[in-house]
Amino acid sequence: MKAIKAKHLFHGVHVPDHKALASGKPIENAPEVDLFTVSLSQCLGKPSVPLVKAGDAVKQGQLIADAGGFIGAKIHSPASGTVKSVSDAIVIENDHTYETDYMPALSNPSPEEIKQRIADAGIVGMGGAGFPAFVKLNPQDPVDTLVINGAECEPYLTCDHRLMIERTKEIAEGIRLLSKALGVEKVFIGIEANKPDAIAAFEAFDFIQPVILKKQYPVGSEKHLIYACTGRKVAPGKLPASAGCIVQNVGTCYAVYEAVVLGKPLIERILTLSGGAVVEPKNYVVKIGTPFELLLKDNLTEDAEKIVCGGPMTGAALASLSRTVTKTTGGIVAMTKKETNVEQPTACIGCGKCADVCPMDLMPMNTAFYTAAGEYDLAAKLGGVMNCIECGACAYICPARRPLIQSIRKAKAEIRKGGKK
Ligand code: SF4
Ligand code: SF4
């Protein structure tokens, strides 16, 4: 279908996207890994429960941990080899033979078979949040629309862009399977205007409506994407299904294709390595459990100031490189001093810019004020903190460099501790 323009009605910020560093880099295999450290916390939910012990031989794709609860994910071995230890992560020594133990491919599966396969393959939302994909496929409200997130509005990250232009047919097949599982016919894919090749690629499918999103951060957040594609609004505190929609990321669609058509569980993902402090930016196919250190080895400039897991707007700064890739690691961004804002915070000047740009119409300065005073209830009432999507637009725009995101996260954590919603 020919692409259409998005509906546009929200605040937000214009952030330099820095996409050119990696957008022209085709997906390539990451370096060989000798020792994988597969975390048991791979999704937004309970940690998984190990099914192997030290000394066990495993094959690539073999189930090594079960979901820790309904909101949880199964985990499969990224390679064949030997389990070295099990604690809060499963450490596997790679024998480099890559002997596989995949599930049988499914041909013409029923909706229930698709959902079960998605659960069995351990697929979680690949856009960053990491919500188990099969849970979203059993909504409480009736849905009639599937919205695919191809926005990739985080600066520097280009893995979804490369996936959309290099694996278009596979993603489209994943979308077809997801729409069958949900029993919906209306399918939109929202893609930011800075990826015209990806928009054009999806015009080839008559069951997918591409939507050109205006380049404005955070257009890829679920609620804004739904509005941009369908014109429907999701009420504060409600899920997309309340507006008849389910949102899935393009990376998730690709994982669904692999799980159903090839029988391959989620053992690897595409990841962008970028930033001004990266010698050669890359888009890698990388196995879950790969050490960050290996990916950055010999590829960092001497003036690297800050390394972030994810994108610079929503990602977390790394204190060390001891982390390993999980199912939700979409990027590692290494920035120079020039690219990072290392100025110290000053007092709030009451300019209101944080509220002006907030896409959720919140009052971030109120949250910060009341959080500092330990008045978390007021942070919720007068700052609206529990509706915050943690996009970081307020912190980005703040001329006083106030640590708004830290205040928001603290307030949310304290409110949750107190059992308030
Ligand atoms: S308050 Fe939350 S939703 Fe609003 S701009 Fe800040 S991080 Fe984004
Ligand atoms: S943008 Fe910063 S300085 Fe301005 S009101 Fe918000 S917190 Fe205060």
Coordinates of N, CA, C and O and ligand atoms in Angstrom, one line a residue, residues 354 357-360 362 364 387-395 405 408, ligand 1:
C354 N 10.4 21.9 30.5 CA 10.2 20.5 30.6 C 8.7 20.1 30.4 O 8.4 19.1 29.8
V357 N 7.6 20.3 26.6 CA 7.9 19.3 25.6 C 7.4 17.9 26.0 O 7.4 17.0 25.2
C358 N 6.9 17.8 27.2 CA 6.5 16.5 27.7 C 5.3 15.9 26.8 O 4.3 16.5 26.7
P359 N 5.6 14.8 26.2 CA 4.6 14.2 25.3 C 3.4 13.7 26.0 O 2.3 13.4 25.4
M360 N 3.5 13.5 27.4 CA 2.4 13.0 28.2 C 1.7 14.1 28.9 O 0.8 13.8 29.8
L362 N 2.8 16.1 31.3 CA 3.0 16.1 32.7 C 3.8 17.3 33.2 O 4.2 18.2 32.3
P364 N 7.1 17.7 34.9 CA 8.3 17.0 35.5 C 9.0 17.9 36.6 O 9.5 17.3 37.5
N387 N 2.3 8.4 35.0 CA 2.0 8.3 33.6 C 3.2 8.6 32.8 O 3.1 8.6 31.5
C388 N 4.4 8.8 33.4 CA 5.6 9.1 32.7 C 6.1 7.9 31.9 O 6.1 6.8 32.4
I389 N 6.5 8.1 30.6 CA 7.0 7.0 29.8 C 8.5 7.0 29.8 O 9.2 6.2 29.1
E390 N 9.1 7.8 30.7 CA 10.6 7.9 30.8 C 11.3 8.1 29.5 O 12.3 7.5 29.2
C391 N 10.8 9.0 28.7 CA 11.4 9.2 27.3 C 12.6 10.1 27.4 O 13.5 10.1 26.5
G392 N 12.7 10.9 28.5 CA 13.9 11.7 28.7 C 13.9 13.1 28.0 O 14.8 13.9 28.0
A393 N 12.7 13.4 27.3 CA 12.6 14.7 26.6 C 12.8 15.9 27.5 O 13.4 16.9 27.2
C394 N 12.2 15.8 28.7 CA 12.3 16.9 29.7 C 13.7 17.1 30.1 O 14.2 18.3 30.2
A395 N 14.5 16.1 30.4 CA 15.9 16.2 30.9 C 16.7 16.8 29.7 O 17.6 17.6 30.0
I405 N 15.1 12.7 35.1 CA 14.8 11.2 35.0 C 15.1 10.5 36.3 O 14.3 9.6 36.7
I408 N 12.3 11.1 38.6 CA 11.1 10.4 38.1 C 11.2 8.9 38.5 O 10.3 8.3 39.1
Ligands
SF4_1 S1 8.0 13.6 32.4 FE1 8.3 11.6 31.6 S2 7.1 11.5 29.7 FE2 7.3 13.7 30.3 S3 9.1 14.3 29.1 FE3 9.9 13.7 31.1 S4 10.5 11.6 30.8 FE4 9.1 12.1 29.0

